[in-house]
Amino acid sequence: LKLLQELGVDLHKPVSDKGQTLAYYAVKNGDHPVMELLHSLKVDFSQSCHPNGSTPAYYARSSPETLRLLKKFGVDLSKQCEMDGTSLLWYAGNCSESGSSLGRIDSEALLKTLHAEGVNILAPCTSSGTNAVFQARNDAATLRLFNSLGADLSSACSPTGFTVAFYAKDNPEV
């Protein structure tokens, strides 16, 4: 990779027929040594790495270690990680997210990692302005976790000003 870069190869450009970049493959595979090498070669891990607009953080959402490495590289884990404006917080609050090819997302581990890395867990996580508490509004365990991390569950969780209590009024468990 060092030689290719010296020869003028742009390491940010897609490297596959599907349009993914080297950052995509390194992050998706959890290959931290390759990530470190790419970072030393000035690859920007905050840029889109997939034709669908997703960033490396999206593909690291099931790996706290990889997220911490991205943060070390200067990636803002509170920023959108998908073209539609969704941030990692959406996955932390959305307990039903399957993760498709990445496997089941451990929303608890993701939320704890984001909190530990200084992300405001009540920040909007979608382009519509809802936050992760809104995503978790019907899941008692996740709401308990938000509470244990200091989240004010009485504050608005949607841009219209509704609180989680409004959305949970029909769910006796919550």
PDB file of C-alpha atoms in Angstrom, residues 88-166:
ATOM      1  CA  LEU A  88     -24.711   5.332  15.333  1.00  0.00           C
ATOM      2  CA  LEU A  89     -27.073   6.407  18.107  1.00  0.00           C
ATOM      3  CA  TRP A  90     -29.998   5.134  16.037  1.00  0.00           C
ATOM      4  CA  TYR A  91     -28.553   1.624  16.246  1.00  0.00           C
ATOM      5  CA  ALA A  92     -27.897   2.036  19.970  1.00  0.00           C
ATOM      6  CA  GLY A  93     -31.553   2.814  20.576  1.00  0.00           C
ATOM      7  CA  ASN A  94     -33.083   0.475  18.057  1.00  0.00           C
ATOM      8  CA  CYS A  95     -33.109  -2.899  19.780  1.00  0.00           C
ATOM      9  CA  SER A  96     -34.738  -4.677  16.849  1.00  0.00           C
ATOM     10  CA  GLU A  97     -31.974  -3.817  14.349  1.00  0.00           C
ATOM     11  CA  SER A  98     -30.658  -7.062  12.919  1.00  0.00           C
ATOM     12  CA  GLY A  99     -27.534  -5.677  11.285  1.00  0.00           C
ATOM     13  CA  SER A 100     -27.905  -7.951   8.241  1.00  0.00           C
ATOM     14  CA  SER A 101     -24.444  -9.027   7.085  1.00  0.00           C
ATOM     15  CA  LEU A 102     -22.831  -7.655  10.247  1.00  0.00           C
ATOM     16  CA  GLY A 103     -24.911  -9.813  12.549  1.00  0.00           C
ATOM     17  CA  ARG A 104     -27.054  -8.727  15.461  1.00  0.00           C
ATOM     18  CA  ILE A 105     -26.065  -5.367  16.821  1.00  0.00           C
ATOM     19  CA  ASP A 106     -25.534  -5.360  20.585  1.00  0.00           C
ATOM     20  CA  SER A 107     -27.291  -2.067  21.259  1.00  0.00           C
ATOM     21  CA  GLU A 108     -26.199  -2.126  24.906  1.00  0.00           C
ATOM     22  CA  ALA A 109     -22.501  -2.448  24.029  1.00  0.00           C
ATOM     23  CA  LEU A 110     -22.854   0.193  21.316  1.00  0.00           C
ATOM     24  CA  LEU A 111     -24.611   2.655  23.629  1.00  0.00           C
ATOM     25  CA  LYS A 112     -22.051   2.126  26.388  1.00  0.00           C
ATOM     26  CA  THR A 113     -19.181   2.594  23.908  1.00  0.00           C
ATOM     27  CA  LEU A 114     -20.642   5.785  22.470  1.00  0.00           C
ATOM     28  CA  HIS A 115     -21.273   7.158  25.958  1.00  0.00           C
ATOM     29  CA  ALA A 116     -17.733   6.271  27.069  1.00  0.00           C
ATOM     30  CA  GLU A 117     -16.344   8.001  23.977  1.00  0.00           C
ATOM     31  CA  GLY A 118     -18.135  11.230  24.876  1.00  0.00           C
ATOM     32  CA  VAL A 119     -21.076  11.089  22.478  1.00  0.00           C
ATOM     33  CA  ASN A 120     -24.158  12.955  23.715  1.00  0.00           C
ATOM     34  CA  ILE A 121     -26.582  10.033  23.925  1.00  0.00           C
ATOM     35  CA  LEU A 122     -29.574  12.383  23.718  1.00  0.00           C
ATOM     36  CA  ALA A 123     -28.440  14.032  20.473  1.00  0.00           C
ATOM     37  CA  PRO A 124     -30.653  13.659  17.386  1.00  0.00           C
ATOM     38  CA  CYS A 125     -29.785  10.475  15.503  1.00  0.00           C
ATOM     39  CA  THR A 126     -31.915  10.829  12.375  1.00  0.00           C
ATOM     40  CA  SER A 127     -32.418  13.529   9.766  1.00  0.00           C
ATOM     41  CA  SER A 128     -35.931  14.014  11.191  1.00  0.00           C
ATOM     42  CA  GLY A 129     -34.438  14.960  14.563  1.00  0.00           C
ATOM     43  CA  THR A 130     -35.529  12.055  16.757  1.00  0.00           C
ATOM     44  CA  ASN A 131     -33.040  10.752  19.300  1.00  0.00           C
ATOM     45  CA  ALA A 132     -32.067   7.250  20.420  1.00  0.00           C
ATOM     46  CA  VAL A 133     -34.528   7.336  23.341  1.00  0.00           C
ATOM     47  CA  PHE A 134     -37.271   7.660  20.738  1.00  0.00           C
ATOM     48  CA  GLN A 135     -35.894   4.548  19.032  1.00  0.00           C
ATOM     49  CA  ALA A 136     -35.942   2.693  22.379  1.00  0.00           C
ATOM     50  CA  ARG A 137     -39.342   3.999  23.478  1.00  0.00           C
ATOM     51  CA  ASN A 138     -40.908   0.536  23.697  1.00  0.00           C
ATOM     52  CA  ASP A 139     -37.971  -1.371  25.166  1.00  0.00           C
ATOM     53  CA  ALA A 140     -37.776  -1.307  28.966  1.00  0.00           C
ATOM     54  CA  ALA A 141     -34.247  -2.739  29.189  1.00  0.00           C
ATOM     55  CA  THR A 142     -32.798  -0.146  26.830  1.00  0.00           C
ATOM     56  CA  LEU A 143     -34.638   2.673  28.595  1.00  0.00           C
ATOM     57  CA  ARG A 144     -33.159   1.452  31.889  1.00  0.00           C
ATOM     58  CA  LEU A 145     -29.724   1.524  30.298  1.00  0.00           C
ATOM     59  CA  PHE A 146     -30.238   5.109  29.081  1.00  0.00           C
ATOM     60  CA  ASN A 147     -31.307   6.050  32.610  1.00  0.00           C
ATOM     61  CA  SER A 148     -28.252   4.365  34.151  1.00  0.00           C
ATOM     62  CA  LEU A 149     -26.043   6.433  31.819  1.00  0.00           C
ATOM     63  CA  GLY A 150     -27.651   9.638  33.057  1.00  0.00           C
ATOM     64  CA  ALA A 151     -30.087  10.324  30.226  1.00  0.00           C
ATOM     65  CA  ASP A 152     -33.018  12.558  31.168  1.00  0.00           C
ATOM     66  CA  LEU A 153     -35.933  10.398  30.037  1.00  0.00           C
ATOM     67  CA  SER A 154     -38.379  13.222  30.733  1.00  0.00           C
ATOM     68  CA  SER A 155     -36.851  15.417  28.024  1.00  0.00           C
ATOM     69  CA  ALA A 156     -38.214  15.538  24.487  1.00  0.00           C
ATOM     70  CA  CYS A 157     -37.131  12.691  22.230  1.00  0.00           C
ATOM     71  CA  SER A 158     -38.654  14.016  19.016  1.00  0.00           C
ATOM     72  CA  PRO A 159     -38.441  17.383  17.259  1.00  0.00           C
ATOM     73  CA  THR A 160     -42.160  17.903  17.943  1.00  0.00           C
ATOM     74  CA  GLY A 161     -41.458  17.941  21.686  1.00  0.00           C
ATOM     75  CA  PHE A 162     -43.012  14.637  22.666  1.00  0.00           C
ATOM     76  CA  THR A 163     -41.362  12.649  25.448  1.00  0.00           C
ATOM     77  CA  VAL A 164     -40.836   8.913  25.735  1.00  0.00           C
ATOM     78  CA  ALA A 165     -43.775   8.819  28.185  1.00  0.00           C
ATOM     79  CA  PHE A 166     -46.107   9.978  25.414  1.00  0.00           C
TER      80      PHE A 166
END
